[in-house]
Amino acid sequence: MLFHGLVWASFFVIAGVMLAFRRRMVDHGAAATQQFTEDILPLLLLFSVSVTGLMLTASYTWLKGYAFSFLAILHAVTVIFTLLWLPFGKFFHIFQRPAQLGVSFYKDVGARSPQQPCARCGEPFASQLWIGDLEQVEQQLGFDYRLPGGGHYQHVCPRCRRALFGLAQGHLAPRAEV
C-alpha cells in the first residue's frame, strides 16, 4: 500500500478532475465565464500526469516493462510542462523573479524622473513616466479617460479622485426643502 501511494493519489486526482469537469458541464454560470487556459487546461494537465503515471505502473507491473522508456519520457514531459505552465507553481519563479527585477528598475527610474503634479491640488503623486505609460496602455486597450475640458483623468491624484467622487455624489443627492 505504501509503495503504491502515488498510484492511489493518481486515482484520487482523476476522480477530482472528473468531479471538476462535471461541475463545469452542469453549472451554466461557471460555463459562461470559464476560459480554456484558466479552467480546462489545468484539469487536462493534472489528468495527463495521473494517467501517464498509472501507465508507468501498468507497464512495469503487468507488461514486464513493455514501452517503459517511452512512457517514462512521456510522463516526464507532461510533469515538466505542468510545472512550467501552472501559474505560481514550482517553476513560476523563473518568470516571476526577472519581472520583479524589472519592476524595481522601473520604479527607480520613475523616482529619479520628473513627478506628475495633480491637476486639482498641484501635489506630485507619481512619475510622469508611469502616468504616460498608463495613458498609452489605456489607449491601446480602448479606454478613453480624457476630460472634456482638456487634460486626462490620470493627472488627478488618488486623494483628489476620492474627493471628486464624494463631491459628485453630494451634488446628485436629493436636497431637502427647508
Coordinates of C-alpha atoms in Angstrom, one line a residue:
M1 CA 0.0 0.0 0.0
L2 CA 2.8 2.5 0.9
F3 CA 4.9 1.6 -2.2
H4 CA 1.9 2.5 -4.4
G5 CA 1.0 5.7 -2.7
L6 CA 1.4 7.7 -5.9
V7 CA -0.9 5.2 -7.7
W8 CA -3.6 5.8 -5.1
A9 CA -3.1 9.5 -5.3
S10 CA -3.4 9.3 -9.1
F11 CA -6.8 7.6 -8.8
F12 CA -7.9 10.4 -6.4
V13 CA -6.7 13.1 -8.7
I14 CA -8.5 11.5 -11.7
A15 CA -11.7 11.4 -9.5
G16 CA -11.3 15.0 -8.6
V17 CA -10.7 16.0 -12.2
M18 CA -13.9 14.2 -13.2
L19 CA -15.9 16.0 -10.5
A20 CA -14.5 19.3 -11.6
F21 CA -15.3 18.6 -15.3
R22 CA -18.8 17.6 -14.3
R23 CA -19.3 20.8 -12.4
R24 CA -18.1 22.8 -15.4
M25 CA -20.6 21.0 -17.7
V26 CA -23.6 21.3 -15.3
D27 CA -23.1 24.8 -13.8
H28 CA -24.1 27.1 -16.7
G29 CA -23.0 30.2 -14.7
A30 CA -19.4 28.7 -14.5
A31 CA -19.5 27.7 -18.1
A32 CA -20.3 31.2 -19.2
T33 CA -17.2 32.6 -17.6
Q34 CA -14.7 29.8 -18.0
Q35 CA -11.7 30.1 -20.3
F36 CA -9.8 27.1 -21.8
T37 CA -6.4 28.2 -20.4
E38 CA -7.7 29.1 -17.0
D39 CA -10.2 26.3 -16.3
I40 CA -9.9 23.4 -18.7
L41 CA -6.1 23.2 -19.4
P42 CA -5.1 22.7 -15.7
L43 CA -7.6 19.9 -15.4
L44 CA -6.3 18.2 -18.6
L45 CA -2.7 18.6 -17.4
L46 CA -3.5 17.0 -14.0
F47 CA -5.4 14.2 -15.7
S48 CA -2.5 13.6 -18.2
V49 CA 0.1 13.4 -15.4
S50 CA -2.0 11.0 -13.4
V51 CA -2.8 8.8 -16.4
T52 CA 0.8 8.6 -17.7
G53 CA 2.0 7.8 -14.1
L54 CA -0.6 4.9 -14.0
M55 CA 0.6 3.8 -17.4
L56 CA 4.2 3.5 -16.0
T57 CA 2.9 1.4 -13.1
A58 CA 0.9 -0.8 -15.5
S59 CA 4.0 -1.2 -17.8
Y60 CA 6.4 -2.5 -15.1
T61 CA 3.7 -4.4 -13.1
W62 CA 1.8 -6.3 -15.8
L63 CA 3.5 -5.8 -19.1
K64 CA 7.1 -6.7 -18.0
G65 CA 8.4 -3.2 -18.8
Y66 CA 7.0 -3.0 -22.3
A67 CA 7.3 0.5 -23.7
F68 CA 8.5 1.7 -20.2
S69 CA 11.2 4.0 -21.6
F70 CA 8.7 5.8 -23.9
L71 CA 6.2 6.1 -21.1
A72 CA 8.8 7.4 -18.7
I73 CA 9.7 10.1 -21.2
L74 CA 6.1 10.9 -21.9
H75 CA 5.3 11.1 -18.1
A76 CA 8.4 13.3 -17.6
V77 CA 7.3 15.7 -20.4
T78 CA 3.8 16.0 -19.0
V79 CA 5.1 16.7 -15.5
I80 CA 7.6 19.3 -16.7
F81 CA 5.0 21.0 -18.9
T82 CA 2.6 21.1 -16.0
L83 CA 5.2 22.5 -13.6
L84 CA 6.2 25.1 -16.1
W85 CA 2.7 26.1 -17.1
L86 CA 0.8 26.2 -13.8
P87 CA 0.9 29.8 -12.6
F88 CA 2.5 30.3 -9.2
G89 CA 3.7 26.7 -9.4
K90 CA 7.1 25.3 -8.6
F91 CA 8.9 26.9 -11.6
F92 CA 6.9 30.1 -11.8
H93 CA 9.7 32.0 -10.0
I94 CA 11.8 31.5 -13.2
F95 CA 9.5 34.0 -14.8
Q96 CA 8.5 36.0 -11.7
R97 CA 11.9 37.0 -10.4
P98 CA 13.1 38.8 -13.6
A99 CA 9.7 40.5 -13.8
Q100 CA 10.1 41.7 -10.2
L101 CA 13.6 43.0 -11.0
G102 CA 12.2 44.9 -14.0
V103 CA 9.5 46.5 -11.8
S104 CA 12.1 47.7 -9.3
F105 CA 14.3 49.2 -12.0
Y106 CA 11.2 50.9 -13.5
K107 CA 10.3 52.3 -10.0
D108 CA 13.9 53.6 -9.5
V109 CA 13.9 55.3 -12.9
G110 CA 10.5 56.8 -12.1
A111 CA 11.7 58.1 -8.7
R112 CA 14.6 59.9 -10.4
S113 CA 12.4 61.3 -13.2
P114 CA 10.1 64.3 -13.1
Q115 CA 6.9 63.8 -11.0
Q116 CA 3.4 64.3 -12.2
P117 CA 1.6 67.1 -10.3
C118 CA -2.1 66.6 -9.6
A119 CA -4.4 68.7 -11.8
R120 CA -6.6 69.5 -8.8
C121 CA -4.3 70.1 -5.8
G122 CA -1.0 70.5 -7.5
E123 CA 0.9 68.0 -5.3
P124 CA 3.2 65.5 -7.1
F125 CA 1.9 61.9 -6.8
A126 CA 3.6 59.7 -9.4
S127 CA 6.3 59.8 -12.0
Q128 CA 5.4 61.4 -15.4
L129 CA 7.0 58.3 -17.0
W130 CA 4.5 56.0 -15.2
I131 CA 1.5 58.3 -16.0
G132 CA 2.5 58.5 -19.6
D133 CA 2.8 54.7 -19.9
L134 CA -0.5 54.2 -18.2
E135 CA -2.2 56.6 -20.6
Q136 CA -0.7 54.8 -23.6
V137 CA -1.7 51.3 -22.3
E138 CA -5.3 52.6 -21.6
Q139 CA -5.5 53.9 -25.1
Q140 CA -4.2 50.6 -26.6
L141 CA -6.9 48.8 -24.6
G142 CA -9.6 51.1 -25.9
F143 CA -10.2 53.2 -22.7
D144 CA -10.5 56.9 -23.1
Y145 CA -10.2 58.9 -19.9
R146 CA -9.6 62.3 -21.4
L147 CA -11.5 65.0 -19.7
P148 CA -14.0 67.2 -21.6
G149 CA -12.3 70.4 -20.7
G150 CA -8.8 69.1 -21.6
G151 CA -6.4 67.1 -19.6
H152 CA -6.6 63.5 -18.5
Y153 CA -8.1 61.6 -15.6
Q154 CA -4.8 60.1 -14.8
H155 CA -3.5 63.5 -14.0
V156 CA -5.6 63.6 -10.8
C157 CA -4.1 62.1 -7.7
P158 CA -5.9 59.3 -5.8
R159 CA -6.8 61.5 -2.9
C160 CA -8.4 64.1 -5.2
R161 CA -10.2 61.3 -7.1
R162 CA -11.9 60.2 -3.9
A163 CA -12.8 63.8 -3.1
L164 CA -14.2 64.4 -6.6
F165 CA -16.2 61.2 -6.3
G166 CA -17.7 62.4 -3.0
L167 CA -18.4 65.8 -4.4
A168 CA -20.2 64.3 -7.4
Q169 CA -22.3 62.1 -5.2
G170 CA -23.2 65.0 -2.9
H171 CA -24.2 67.1 -5.9
L172 CA -26.5 64.3 -7.2
A173 CA -28.1 63.7 -3.8
P174 CA -31.7 65.0 -3.5
R175 CA -31.8 68.1 -1.4
A176 CA -34.4 68.6 1.4
E177 CA -36.5 71.7 1.2
V178 CA -36.0 73.9 4.3

